[in-house]
PDB file of C-alpha atoms in Angstrom:
ATOM      1  CA  MET A   1     -24.631   0.202  20.669  1.00 66.00           C
ATOM      2  CA  LEU A   2     -26.922   0.269  17.661  1.00 74.00           C
ATOM      3  CA  ASN A   3     -27.448   3.998  18.195  1.00 79.00           C
ATOM      4  CA  ASP A   4     -23.675   4.485  18.191  1.00 75.00           C
ATOM      5  CA  PHE A   5     -23.449   2.658  14.877  1.00 78.00           C
ATOM      6  CA  VAL A   6     -26.192   4.791  13.326  1.00 78.00           C
ATOM      7  CA  ASN A   7     -24.649   8.022  14.605  1.00 81.00           C
ATOM      8  CA  GLN A   8     -21.121   7.124  13.515  1.00 88.00           C
ATOM      9  CA  PHE A   9     -21.980   5.324  10.276  1.00 89.00           C
ATOM     10  CA  TRP A  10     -21.054   8.088   7.840  1.00 89.00           C
ATOM     11  CA  PRO A  11     -17.847   9.251   9.558  1.00 90.00           C
ATOM     12  CA  ALA A  12     -16.742   5.606   9.826  1.00 92.00           C
ATOM     13  CA  THR A  13     -17.610   5.056   6.166  1.00 94.00           C
ATOM     14  CA  ILE A  14     -15.552   8.016   4.953  1.00 93.00           C
ATOM     15  CA  ASP A  15     -12.578   7.046   7.135  1.00 94.00           C
ATOM     16  CA  GLY A  16     -12.950   3.440   6.007  1.00 94.00           C
ATOM     17  CA  LEU A  17     -12.915   4.438   2.341  1.00 95.00           C
ATOM     18  CA  ALA A  18      -9.793   6.557   2.888  1.00 95.00           C
ATOM     19  CA  PHE A  19      -7.892   3.836   4.755  1.00 94.00           C
ATOM     20  CA  GLY A  20      -9.230   1.191   2.394  1.00 95.00           C
ATOM     21  CA  SER A  21      -7.925   3.124  -0.607  1.00 96.00           C
ATOM     22  CA  ILE A  22      -4.441   3.141   0.923  1.00 96.00           C
ATOM     23  CA  TYR A  23      -4.657  -0.589   1.691  1.00 96.00           C
ATOM     24  CA  ALA A  24      -5.737  -1.240  -1.899  1.00 96.00           C
ATOM     25  CA  LEU A  25      -2.825   0.686  -3.417  1.00 96.00           C
ATOM     26  CA  ILE A  26      -0.334  -1.262  -1.303  1.00 97.00           C
ATOM     27  CA  ALA A  27      -2.138  -4.537  -2.022  1.00 95.00           C
ATOM     28  CA  LEU A  28      -1.591  -4.030  -5.749  1.00 94.00           C
ATOM     29  CA  GLY A  29       2.119  -4.700  -5.242  1.00 93.00           C
ATOM     30  CA  TYR A  30       1.447  -7.972  -3.452  1.00 94.00           C
ATOM     31  CA  THR A  31      -1.073  -9.142  -6.014  1.00 93.00           C
ATOM     32  CA  MET A  32       1.002  -8.195  -9.092  1.00 92.00           C
ATOM     33  CA  VAL A  33       4.158  -9.923  -7.854  1.00 92.00           C
ATOM     34  CA  TYR A  34       2.156 -12.985  -6.844  1.00 91.00           C
ATOM     35  CA  GLY A  35       0.416 -13.041 -10.215  1.00 87.00           C
ATOM     36  CA  VAL A  36       3.705 -13.043 -12.123  1.00 89.00           C
ATOM     37  CA  LEU A  37       6.091 -14.953  -9.827  1.00 87.00           C
ATOM     38  CA  ARG A  38       3.756 -16.808  -7.434  1.00 85.00           C
ATOM     39  CA  LEU A  39       5.769 -15.099  -4.703  1.00 88.00           C
ATOM     40  CA  ILE A  40       4.567 -13.155  -1.660  1.00 89.00           C
ATOM     41  CA  ASN A  41       6.900 -10.158  -1.444  1.00 93.00           C
ATOM     42  CA  PHE A  42       6.842  -9.499   2.300  1.00 91.00           C
ATOM     43  CA  ALA A  43       9.462  -6.770   1.884  1.00 95.00           C
ATOM     44  CA  HIS A  44       6.753  -4.751   0.108  1.00 96.00           C
ATOM     45  CA  SER A  45       5.722  -3.284   3.470  1.00 96.00           C
ATOM     46  CA  GLU A  46       9.068  -1.449   3.613  1.00 97.00           C
ATOM     47  CA  VAL A  47       8.544  -0.217   0.053  1.00 97.00           C
ATOM     48  CA  PHE A  48       5.483   1.609   1.401  1.00 97.00           C
ATOM     49  CA  MET A  49       7.475   2.917   4.382  1.00 98.00           C
ATOM     50  CA  ILE A  50      10.167   4.314   2.094  1.00 98.00           C
ATOM     51  CA  GLY A  51       7.439   5.980   0.028  1.00 97.00           C
ATOM     52  CA  THR A  52       6.320   7.928   3.099  1.00 97.00           C
ATOM     53  CA  PHE A  53       9.867   9.155   3.712  1.00 97.00           C
ATOM     54  CA  GLY A  54      10.345   9.966   0.030  1.00 97.00           C
ATOM     55  CA  ALA A  55       7.267  12.157   0.226  1.00 97.00           C
ATOM     56  CA  MET A  56       8.423  13.634   3.552  1.00 97.00           C
ATOM     57  CA  PHE A  57      11.715  14.680   1.964  1.00 96.00           C
ATOM     58  CA  VAL A  58      10.020  17.280  -0.268  1.00 96.00           C
ATOM     59  CA  PRO A  59       8.572  19.592   2.422  1.00 95.00           C
ATOM     60  CA  PHE A  60      11.669  18.919   4.576  1.00 95.00           C
ATOM     61  CA  VAL A  61      14.024  20.218   1.878  1.00 95.00           C
ATOM     62  CA  LEU A  62      11.749  23.151   1.018  1.00 94.00           C
ATOM     63  CA  GLY A  63      11.400  24.099   4.676  1.00 92.00           C
ATOM     64  CA  ILE A  64       7.607  24.201   4.625  1.00 91.00           C
ATOM     65  CA  SER A  65       6.158  24.654   8.104  1.00 87.00           C
ATOM     66  CA  SER A  66       2.671  26.118   7.570  1.00 89.00           C
ATOM     67  CA  PRO A  67      -0.411  25.313   5.462  1.00 91.00           C
ATOM     68  CA  LEU A  68      -0.356  26.228   1.776  1.00 91.00           C
ATOM     69  CA  THR A  69      -3.109  27.219  -0.627  1.00 89.00           C
ATOM     70  CA  GLY A  70      -3.718  27.437  -4.357  1.00 90.00           C
ATOM     71  CA  ILE A  71      -1.020  26.526  -6.875  1.00 95.00           C
ATOM     72  CA  ALA A  72       1.619  26.128  -4.168  1.00 94.00           C
ATOM     73  CA  LEU A  73      -0.476  23.467  -2.434  1.00 94.00           C
ATOM     74  CA  VAL A  74      -1.179  21.598  -5.667  1.00 94.00           C
ATOM     75  CA  GLY A  75       2.495  21.733  -6.588  1.00 96.00           C
ATOM     76  CA  ILE A  76       3.707  20.371  -3.262  1.00 96.00           C
ATOM     77  CA  ILE A  77       1.138  17.549  -3.299  1.00 96.00           C
ATOM     78  CA  VAL A  78       2.136  16.504  -6.822  1.00 96.00           C
ATOM     79  CA  ALA A  79       5.829  16.721  -5.898  1.00 97.00           C
ATOM     80  CA  MET A  80       5.300  14.571  -2.799  1.00 97.00           C
ATOM     81  CA  ILE A  81       3.399  11.931  -4.746  1.00 97.00           C
ATOM     82  CA  LEU A  82       6.097  11.824  -7.437  1.00 97.00           C
ATOM     83  CA  ALA A  83       8.858  11.653  -4.819  1.00 97.00           C
ATOM     84  CA  GLY A  84       7.076   8.818  -3.037  1.00 97.00           C
ATOM     85  CA  MET A  85       6.634   6.940  -6.308  1.00 97.00           C
ATOM     86  CA  VAL A  86      10.287   7.339  -7.292  1.00 97.00           C
ATOM     87  CA  ALA A  87      11.582   6.282  -3.865  1.00 97.00           C
ATOM     88  CA  SER A  88       9.312   3.246  -3.624  1.00 97.00           C
ATOM     89  CA  ALA A  89       9.678   2.154  -7.247  1.00 97.00           C
ATOM     90  CA  GLY A  90      13.460   2.403  -6.994  1.00 97.00           C
ATOM     91  CA  THR A  91      13.440   0.380  -3.780  1.00 97.00           C
ATOM     92  CA  ALA A  92      11.197  -2.283  -5.301  1.00 97.00           C
ATOM     93  CA  MET A  93      13.458  -2.660  -8.329  1.00 96.00           C
ATOM     94  CA  ALA A  94      16.516  -2.871  -6.089  1.00 96.00           C
ATOM     95  CA  LEU A  95      14.822  -5.613  -4.064  1.00 96.00           C
ATOM     96  CA  GLU A  96      14.053  -7.548  -7.226  1.00 95.00           C
ATOM     97  CA  ARG A  97      17.634  -7.222  -8.460  1.00 94.00           C
ATOM     98  CA  ILE A  98      19.403  -7.985  -5.166  1.00 95.00           C
ATOM     99  CA  ALA A  99      17.045 -10.150  -3.103  1.00 94.00           C
ATOM    100  CA  TYR A 100      15.051 -12.133  -5.679  1.00 94.00           C
ATOM    101  CA  ARG A 101      16.701 -12.368  -9.100  1.00 93.00           C
ATOM    102  CA  PRO A 102      19.797 -14.279  -7.909  1.00 94.00           C
ATOM    103  CA  LEU A 103      17.496 -16.829  -6.287  1.00 93.00           C
ATOM    104  CA  ARG A 104      15.340 -17.136  -9.415  1.00 89.00           C
ATOM    105  CA  SER A 105      18.387 -17.599 -11.631  1.00 89.00           C
ATOM    106  CA  ARG A 106      19.541 -20.466  -9.406  1.00 90.00           C
ATOM    107  CA  GLY A 107      16.103 -22.070  -9.262  1.00 86.00           C
ATOM    108  CA  ALA A 108      15.881 -21.607  -5.482  1.00 87.00           C
ATOM    109  CA  SER A 109      12.751 -22.628  -3.603  1.00 88.00           C
ATOM    110  CA  ARG A 110       9.986 -20.228  -2.637  1.00 85.00           C
ATOM    111  CA  LEU A 111      10.984 -20.686   0.987  1.00 89.00           C
ATOM    112  CA  ALA A 112      14.398 -19.222   0.161  1.00 93.00           C
ATOM    113  CA  ALA A 113      12.702 -16.226  -1.489  1.00 92.00           C
ATOM    114  CA  LEU A 114      10.482 -15.788   1.565  1.00 91.00           C
ATOM    115  CA  ILE A 115      13.478 -15.801   3.895  1.00 94.00           C
ATOM    116  CA  SER A 116      15.231 -13.322   1.608  1.00 95.00           C
ATOM    117  CA  ALA A 117      12.168 -11.050   1.720  1.00 94.00           C
ATOM    118  CA  ILE A 118      12.042 -11.093   5.524  1.00 94.00           C
ATOM    119  CA  GLY A 119      15.757 -10.340   5.723  1.00 95.00           C
ATOM    120  CA  ALA A 120      15.446  -7.463   3.253  1.00 96.00           C
ATOM    121  CA  SER A 121      12.510  -6.069   5.234  1.00 96.00           C
ATOM    122  CA  ILE A 122      14.446  -6.043   8.514  1.00 96.00           C
ATOM    123  CA  PHE A 123      17.503  -4.574   6.778  1.00 96.00           C
ATOM    124  CA  LEU A 124      15.514  -1.666   5.341  1.00 97.00           C
ATOM    125  CA  GLN A 125      13.860  -0.932   8.678  1.00 97.00           C
ATOM    126  CA  GLU A 126      17.186  -0.758  10.478  1.00 96.00           C
ATOM    127  CA  LEU A 127      18.832   1.170   7.643  1.00 96.00           C
ATOM    128  CA  PHE A 128      16.271   3.937   8.035  1.00 96.00           C
ATOM    129  CA  ALA A 129      16.267   3.864  11.831  1.00 95.00           C
ATOM    130  CA  LEU A 130      20.053   3.961  12.186  1.00 94.00           C
ATOM    131  CA  LEU A 131      21.233   5.882   9.117  1.00 94.00           C
ATOM    132  CA  ILE A 132      18.703   7.507   6.783  1.00 95.00           C
ATOM    133  CA  ILE A 133      16.485   9.256   9.328  1.00 95.00           C
ATOM    134  CA  PRO A 134      19.325  10.528  11.564  1.00 95.00           C
ATOM    135  CA  LYS A 135      21.519  11.666   8.641  1.00 93.00           C
ATOM    136  CA  VAL A 136      19.172  12.712   5.845  1.00 94.00           C
ATOM    137  CA  PHE A 137      16.475  14.225   8.065  1.00 94.00           C
ATOM    138  CA  ASN A 138      18.953  15.588  10.621  1.00 91.00           C
ATOM    139  CA  ARG A 139      17.539  13.677  13.598  1.00 92.00           C
ATOM    140  CA  PRO A 140      20.556  12.293  15.521  1.00 88.00           C
ATOM    141  CA  GLN A 141      19.654   9.545  17.998  1.00 85.00           C
ATOM    142  CA  GLN A 142      15.987   9.869  16.970  1.00 88.00           C
ATOM    143  CA  GLY A 143      15.737   7.358  14.157  1.00 90.00           C
ATOM    144  CA  ARG A 144      13.135   5.282  15.992  1.00 93.00           C
ATOM    145  CA  ILE A 145      10.965   8.221  17.030  1.00 94.00           C
ATOM    146  CA  PRO A 146       7.972   8.975  14.758  1.00 94.00           C
ATOM    147  CA  MET A 147       8.354  11.986  12.460  1.00 94.00           C
ATOM    148  CA  ALA A 148       5.531  14.501  12.138  1.00 94.00           C
ATOM    149  CA  LEU A 149       4.751  16.300   8.899  1.00 93.00           C
ATOM    150  CA  PRO A 150       3.881  20.000   9.224  1.00 91.00           C
ATOM    151  CA  ARG A 151       0.278  20.553   8.169  1.00 91.00           C
ATOM    152  CA  LEU A 152       0.261  21.313   4.452  1.00 92.00           C
ATOM    153  CA  MET A 153      -3.459  21.857   3.949  1.00 90.00           C
ATOM    154  CA  GLU A 154      -6.256  23.001   6.187  1.00 88.00           C
ATOM    155  CA  ARG A 155      -8.709  20.276   7.188  1.00 87.00           C
ATOM    156  CA  THR A 156     -11.677  22.162   5.799  1.00 87.00           C
ATOM    157  CA  GLU A 157     -15.065  20.638   5.074  1.00 88.00           C
ATOM    158  CA  LEU A 158     -15.580  20.063   1.358  1.00 87.00           C
ATOM    159  CA  PHE A 159     -19.186  18.909   1.671  1.00 88.00           C
ATOM    160  CA  SER A 160     -21.418  17.050   4.098  1.00 87.00           C
ATOM    161  CA  ILE A 161     -23.435  13.815   4.021  1.00 86.00           C
ATOM    162  CA  PHE A 162     -26.505  13.766   6.245  1.00 82.00           C
ATOM    163  CA  GLY A 163     -24.931  16.391   8.465  1.00 82.00           C
ATOM    164  CA  HIS A 164     -21.515  14.691   8.672  1.00 83.00           C
ATOM    165  CA  SER A 165     -18.610  16.615   7.176  1.00 88.00           C
ATOM    166  CA  VAL A 166     -16.279  15.212   4.535  1.00 90.00           C
ATOM    167  CA  ARG A 167     -12.848  16.853   4.595  1.00 91.00           C
ATOM    168  CA  VAL A 168     -10.827  17.821   1.563  1.00 92.00           C
ATOM    169  CA  ASP A 169      -7.901  15.555   2.549  1.00 91.00           C
ATOM    170  CA  GLN A 170     -10.199  12.528   2.738  1.00 93.00           C
ATOM    171  CA  VAL A 171     -11.565  13.215  -0.738  1.00 94.00           C
ATOM    172  CA  LEU A 172      -8.013  13.693  -2.035  1.00 94.00           C
ATOM    173  CA  VAL A 173      -6.934  10.267  -0.772  1.00 95.00           C
ATOM    174  CA  ILE A 174      -9.992   8.453  -2.140  1.00 94.00           C
ATOM    175  CA  VAL A 175     -10.055  10.162  -5.543  1.00 95.00           C
ATOM    176  CA  ALA A 176      -6.295   9.929  -6.115  1.00 94.00           C
ATOM    177  CA  ALA A 177      -6.196   6.268  -5.119  1.00 92.00           C
ATOM    178  CA  ILE A 178      -9.117   5.301  -7.339  1.00 92.00           C
ATOM    179  CA  GLY A 179      -7.606   7.288 -10.218  1.00 94.00           C
ATOM    180  CA  MET A 180      -4.289   5.429  -9.895  1.00 94.00           C
ATOM    181  CA  MET A 181      -6.040   2.063  -9.752  1.00 91.00           C
ATOM    182  CA  VAL A 182      -8.105   2.840 -12.858  1.00 92.00           C
ATOM    183  CA  ALA A 183      -4.932   3.915 -14.689  1.00 94.00           C
ATOM    184  CA  LEU A 184      -3.173   0.702 -13.648  1.00 93.00           C
ATOM    185  CA  ASP A 185      -6.102  -1.434 -14.756  1.00 89.00           C
ATOM    186  CA  ALA A 186      -5.997   0.277 -18.171  1.00 92.00           C
ATOM    187  CA  LEU A 187      -2.223  -0.225 -18.418  1.00 93.00           C
ATOM    188  CA  VAL A 188      -2.437  -3.945 -17.651  1.00 90.00           C
ATOM    189  CA  ASN A 189      -5.372  -4.590 -19.981  1.00 88.00           C
ATOM    190  CA  ARG A 190      -4.663  -2.259 -22.924  1.00 90.00           C
ATOM    191  CA  THR A 191      -0.907  -1.916 -23.400  1.00 91.00           C
ATOM    192  CA  LYS A 192       1.916  -4.090 -24.702  1.00 91.00           C
ATOM    193  CA  VAL A 193       3.528  -4.192 -21.262  1.00 91.00           C
ATOM    194  CA  GLY A 194       0.207  -5.222 -19.762  1.00 90.00           C
ATOM    195  CA  ARG A 195      -0.153  -8.040 -22.265  1.00 90.00           C
ATOM    196  CA  GLY A 196       3.322  -9.224 -21.318  1.00 91.00           C
ATOM    197  CA  ILE A 197       2.409  -9.165 -17.616  1.00 91.00           C
ATOM    198  CA  ARG A 198      -0.799 -11.119 -18.235  1.00 88.00           C
ATOM    199  CA  ALA A 199       0.947 -13.620 -20.506  1.00 89.00           C
ATOM    200  CA  THR A 200       3.684 -14.232 -17.936  1.00 89.00           C
ATOM    201  CA  ALA A 201       1.120 -14.630 -15.173  1.00 86.00           C
ATOM    202  CA  GLN A 202      -0.842 -17.158 -17.221  1.00 85.00           C
ATOM    203  CA  ASN A 203       1.987 -19.285 -18.618  1.00 86.00           C
ATOM    204  CA  PRO A 204       5.624 -18.150 -18.283  1.00 86.00           C
ATOM    205  CA  GLU A 205       6.990 -20.902 -20.557  1.00 87.00           C
ATOM    206  CA  ALA A 206       4.588 -20.071 -23.375  1.00 89.00           C
ATOM    207  CA  ALA A 207       5.261 -16.366 -22.901  1.00 88.00           C
ATOM    208  CA  VAL A 208       8.995 -16.972 -23.458  1.00 89.00           C
ATOM    209  CA  LEU A 209       8.236 -18.896 -26.651  1.00 87.00           C
ATOM    210  CA  MET A 210       6.166 -15.940 -27.850  1.00 87.00           C
ATOM    211  CA  GLY A 211       9.114 -13.590 -27.378  1.00 88.00           C
ATOM    212  CA  VAL A 212       8.278 -12.094 -23.985  1.00 89.00           C
ATOM    213  CA  ASP A 213      11.330 -10.973 -21.995  1.00 91.00           C
ATOM    214  CA  ILE A 214      10.513 -12.440 -18.583  1.00 90.00           C
ATOM    215  CA  ASN A 215      13.180 -10.479 -16.716  1.00 90.00           C
ATOM    216  CA  LYS A 216      11.895  -7.234 -18.198  1.00 93.00           C
ATOM    217  CA  ILE A 217       8.328  -8.105 -17.242  1.00 93.00           C
ATOM    218  CA  VAL A 218       9.384  -8.955 -13.690  1.00 93.00           C
ATOM    219  CA  ARG A 219      11.232  -5.626 -13.421  1.00 94.00           C
ATOM    220  CA  MET A 220       8.190  -3.759 -14.692  1.00 95.00           C
ATOM    221  CA  THR A 221       5.969  -5.616 -12.246  1.00 95.00           C
ATOM    222  CA  PHE A 222       8.117  -4.567  -9.299  1.00 96.00           C
ATOM    223  CA  LEU A 223       8.397  -1.045 -10.696  1.00 96.00           C
ATOM    224  CA  ILE A 224       4.635  -0.617 -11.048  1.00 96.00           C
ATOM    225  CA  GLY A 225       3.802  -2.254  -7.722  1.00 95.00           C
ATOM    226  CA  GLY A 226       6.425  -0.146  -5.976  1.00 96.00           C
ATOM    227  CA  GLY A 227       5.089   3.008  -7.591  1.00 96.00           C
ATOM    228  CA  MET A 228       1.592   2.267  -6.320  1.00 96.00           C
ATOM    229  CA  ALA A 229       2.970   1.756  -2.807  1.00 97.00           C
ATOM    230  CA  GLY A 230       4.768   5.103  -3.142  1.00 97.00           C
ATOM    231  CA  VAL A 231       1.507   6.844  -4.015  1.00 97.00           C
ATOM    232  CA  ALA A 232      -0.089   5.189  -0.990  1.00 97.00           C
ATOM    233  CA  GLY A 233       2.776   6.395   1.201  1.00 97.00           C
ATOM    234  CA  ALA A 234       2.464   9.979  -0.016  1.00 97.00           C
ATOM    235  CA  LEU A 235      -1.323  10.031   0.390  1.00 96.00           C
ATOM    236  CA  TYR A 236      -1.081   8.564   3.876  1.00 96.00           C
ATOM    237  CA  LEU A 237       1.512  11.150   4.882  1.00 96.00           C
ATOM    238  CA  ILE A 238      -0.486  14.064   3.482  1.00 94.00           C
ATOM    239  CA  SER A 239      -3.640  12.981   5.270  1.00 93.00           C
ATOM    240  CA  TYR A 240      -2.326  11.586   8.566  1.00 93.00           C
ATOM    241  CA  GLU A 241       0.857  13.673   8.883  1.00 94.00           C
ATOM    242  CA  ASN A 242       3.257  11.207  10.503  1.00 95.00           C
ATOM    243  CA  THR A 243       5.517   8.297   9.677  1.00 96.00           C
ATOM    244  CA  ASN A 244       8.205   6.116  11.233  1.00 96.00           C
ATOM    245  CA  TYR A 245      10.661   3.383  10.278  1.00 96.00           C
ATOM    246  CA  PHE A 246       8.238   0.647  11.417  1.00 95.00           C
ATOM    247  CA  ILE A 247       5.056   1.983   9.809  1.00 96.00           C
ATOM    248  CA  GLY A 248       5.146  -0.560   7.005  1.00 95.00           C
ATOM    249  CA  PHE A 249       4.631  -3.536   9.314  1.00 93.00           C
ATOM    250  CA  LEU A 250       0.924  -3.113  10.101  1.00 92.00           C
ATOM    251  CA  PHE A 251       0.073  -1.558   6.746  1.00 95.00           C
ATOM    252  CA  GLY A 252       1.867  -4.374   4.972  1.00 95.00           C
ATOM    253  CA  ILE A 253      -0.029  -7.093   6.814  1.00 93.00           C
ATOM    254  CA  LYS A 254      -3.330  -5.305   6.292  1.00 94.00           C
ATOM    255  CA  ALA A 255      -2.616  -4.787   2.594  1.00 95.00           C
ATOM    256  CA  PHE A 256      -1.765  -8.480   2.296  1.00 94.00           C
ATOM    257  CA  THR A 257      -5.076  -9.223   4.016  1.00 93.00           C
ATOM    258  CA  ALA A 258      -6.811  -6.981   1.480  1.00 94.00           C
ATOM    259  CA  ALA A 259      -5.131  -8.813  -1.406  1.00 93.00           C
ATOM    260  CA  VAL A 260      -6.193 -12.207  -0.048  1.00 92.00           C
ATOM    261  CA  LEU A 261      -9.679 -10.941   0.764  1.00 92.00           C
ATOM    262  CA  GLY A 262     -10.241  -9.661  -2.763  1.00 92.00           C
ATOM    263  CA  GLY A 263      -8.543 -12.589  -4.486  1.00 89.00           C
ATOM    264  CA  ILE A 264      -4.754 -12.474  -4.636  1.00 85.00           C
ATOM    265  CA  GLY A 265      -3.476 -12.302  -8.193  1.00 83.00           C
ATOM    266  CA  ASN A 266      -6.419 -10.123  -9.251  1.00 86.00           C
ATOM    267  CA  LEU A 267      -5.982  -6.357  -9.604  1.00 88.00           C
ATOM    268  CA  ARG A 268      -9.634  -5.524  -9.154  1.00 89.00           C
ATOM    269  CA  GLY A 269      -9.708  -7.900  -6.223  1.00 90.00           C
ATOM    270  CA  ALA A 270      -7.070  -5.728  -4.518  1.00 91.00           C
ATOM    271  CA  LEU A 271      -9.382  -2.728  -4.851  1.00 92.00           C
ATOM    272  CA  VAL A 272     -12.406  -4.636  -3.572  1.00 93.00           C
ATOM    273  CA  GLY A 273     -10.437  -6.200  -0.727  1.00 94.00           C
ATOM    274  CA  GLY A 274      -8.853  -2.918   0.355  1.00 95.00           C
ATOM    275  CA  ILE A 275     -12.104  -0.980   0.435  1.00 95.00           C
ATOM    276  CA  THR A 276     -13.928  -3.845   2.162  1.00 95.00           C
ATOM    277  CA  LEU A 277     -11.227  -4.193   4.814  1.00 95.00           C
ATOM    278  CA  GLY A 278     -11.152  -0.460   5.506  1.00 95.00           C
ATOM    279  CA  LEU A 279     -14.920  -0.348   5.964  1.00 95.00           C
ATOM    280  CA  VAL A 280     -15.201  -3.502   8.061  1.00 94.00           C
ATOM    281  CA  GLU A 281     -12.479  -2.532  10.519  1.00 93.00           C
ATOM    282  CA  ASN A 282     -14.008   0.924  10.979  1.00 93.00           C
ATOM    283  CA  TYR A 283     -17.505  -0.464  11.462  1.00 93.00           C
ATOM    284  CA  GLY A 284     -16.129  -3.037  13.876  1.00 92.00           C
ATOM    285  CA  ALA A 285     -14.401  -0.295  15.860  1.00 90.00           C
ATOM    286  CA  ILE A 286     -17.796   1.288  16.521  1.00 90.00           C
ATOM    287  CA  PHE A 287     -18.969  -1.864  18.277  1.00 88.00           C
ATOM    288  CA  PHE A 288     -15.758  -3.023  19.940  1.00 87.00           C
ATOM    289  CA  GLY A 289     -13.644   0.128  20.226  1.00 86.00           C
ATOM    290  CA  SER A 290     -10.714   1.437  18.190  1.00 85.00           C
ATOM    291  CA  ASP A 291      -8.249  -0.784  20.095  1.00 86.00           C
ATOM    292  CA  TRP A 292      -9.802  -3.772  18.336  1.00 88.00           C
ATOM    293  CA  LYS A 293      -9.250  -2.552  14.759  1.00 88.00           C
ATOM    294  CA  HIS A 294      -6.085  -4.607  14.254  1.00 88.00           C
ATOM    295  CA  VAL A 295      -7.712  -7.674  15.801  1.00 91.00           C
ATOM    296  CA  ILE A 296     -10.613  -7.326  13.380  1.00 89.00           C
ATOM    297  CA  SER A 297      -8.271  -7.085  10.389  1.00 88.00           C
ATOM    298  CA  PHE A 298      -6.227 -10.128  11.340  1.00 87.00           C
ATOM    299  CA  SER A 299      -9.370 -12.104  12.189  1.00 91.00           C
ATOM    300  CA  ILE A 300     -10.617 -11.396   8.667  1.00 89.00           C
ATOM    301  CA  LEU A 301      -7.338 -12.751   7.249  1.00 87.00           C
ATOM    302  CA  VAL A 302      -7.655 -15.976   9.244  1.00 90.00           C
ATOM    303  CA  LEU A 303     -11.324 -16.446   8.360  1.00 90.00           C
ATOM    304  CA  VAL A 304     -10.755 -15.831   4.660  1.00 88.00           C
ATOM    305  CA  LEU A 305      -7.856 -18.281   4.530  1.00 86.00           C
ATOM    306  CA  MET A 306      -9.961 -20.871   6.367  1.00 89.00           C
ATOM    307  CA  PHE A 307     -13.285 -20.572   4.565  1.00 88.00           C
ATOM    308  CA  ARG A 308     -12.705 -18.769   1.262  1.00 86.00           C
ATOM    309  CA  PRO A 309      -9.024 -18.731   0.281  1.00 84.00           C
ATOM    310  CA  THR A 310      -9.960 -17.722  -3.269  1.00 84.00           C
ATOM    311  CA  GLY A 311     -11.205 -14.336  -2.028  1.00 87.00           C
ATOM    312  CA  ILE A 312     -14.340 -12.308  -2.719  1.00 86.00           C
ATOM    313  CA  LEU A 313     -14.039 -12.472  -6.496  1.00 81.00           C
ATOM    314  CA  GLY A 314     -13.680 -16.230  -6.349  1.00 62.00           C
ATOM    315  CA  GLU A 315     -10.660 -16.605  -8.625  1.00 56.00           C
ATOM    316  CA  SER A 316      -8.585 -19.652  -7.710  1.00 40.00           C
ATOM    317  CA  LEU A 317      -4.985 -19.116  -6.677  1.00 36.00           C
ATOM    318  CA  GLN A 318      -3.739 -21.505  -9.333  1.00 41.00           C
ATOM    319  CA  GLN A 319      -5.515 -19.533 -12.078  1.00 46.00           C
ATOM    320  CA  ALA A 320      -4.864 -16.034 -10.703  1.00 41.00           C
ATOM    321  CA  ARG A 321      -4.147 -13.291 -13.169  1.00 44.00           C
ATOM    322  CA  ALA A 322      -2.020 -10.177 -12.704  1.00 43.00           C
TER     323      ALA A 322
END
């Protein structure tokens, strides 16, 4: 078993970094909304799912069925990422407007918001399974069958580490995800919008007295978190080449685990938690088999909530920052 771990260490590490980057991007939506509203947006998993279909729409419309190279490949990747961002960000803002804002304006309990989130999640799943996939993607009676993306880029080796190849798609996912997270960190810490988000997360009442438009900040929070989930959806689709109406369920739970693991309410904690979760579940799969990956992830969630609910970075939930 130890020999298996040594032999598979680098491939598992690269795969873990790629999956962990996707978890981290999705986790940003959970942690930002929690930081501002103290609300767990469980419909965020469907925001990711819609991002994958938004990205899928681009090659579907263009009729691409074979690998691309050069400028054409770069153009289609950028277009898919932008389409995923627009689809997910629009969905997130619609959720905020329809599912959450009416409850906030009435001073409803967090339990009511949680129930609303679960209902919105189920609604979006069934909407895609029964209407969007059959009609938009021309798949009658096949809305619940996974959709495959035609290969857009060859899985060529970019470089190797100790004799183990690292593919270009894996590097794309890791580099793009880290780049988006760095850009988001700069936005939150160095811009006027970011100051508004941090002020609202710290003390909403004081933020209002200082002239911060809370509704605008909440909209921006959902917009940004949804956009990050859209990038994650596009990167996942490009690398793993399939999606379905139910794909958000597992990714959503794992991203929530990553947010809790890193310290929910903390942007950098989402990055740390996502990467850590991706690595741990891949290393665990070496010892226990790939069938146990989900068990490992959910066990981590339970253990963190039991023994260190503040997460790796140690920031308390009551003092979390967006």
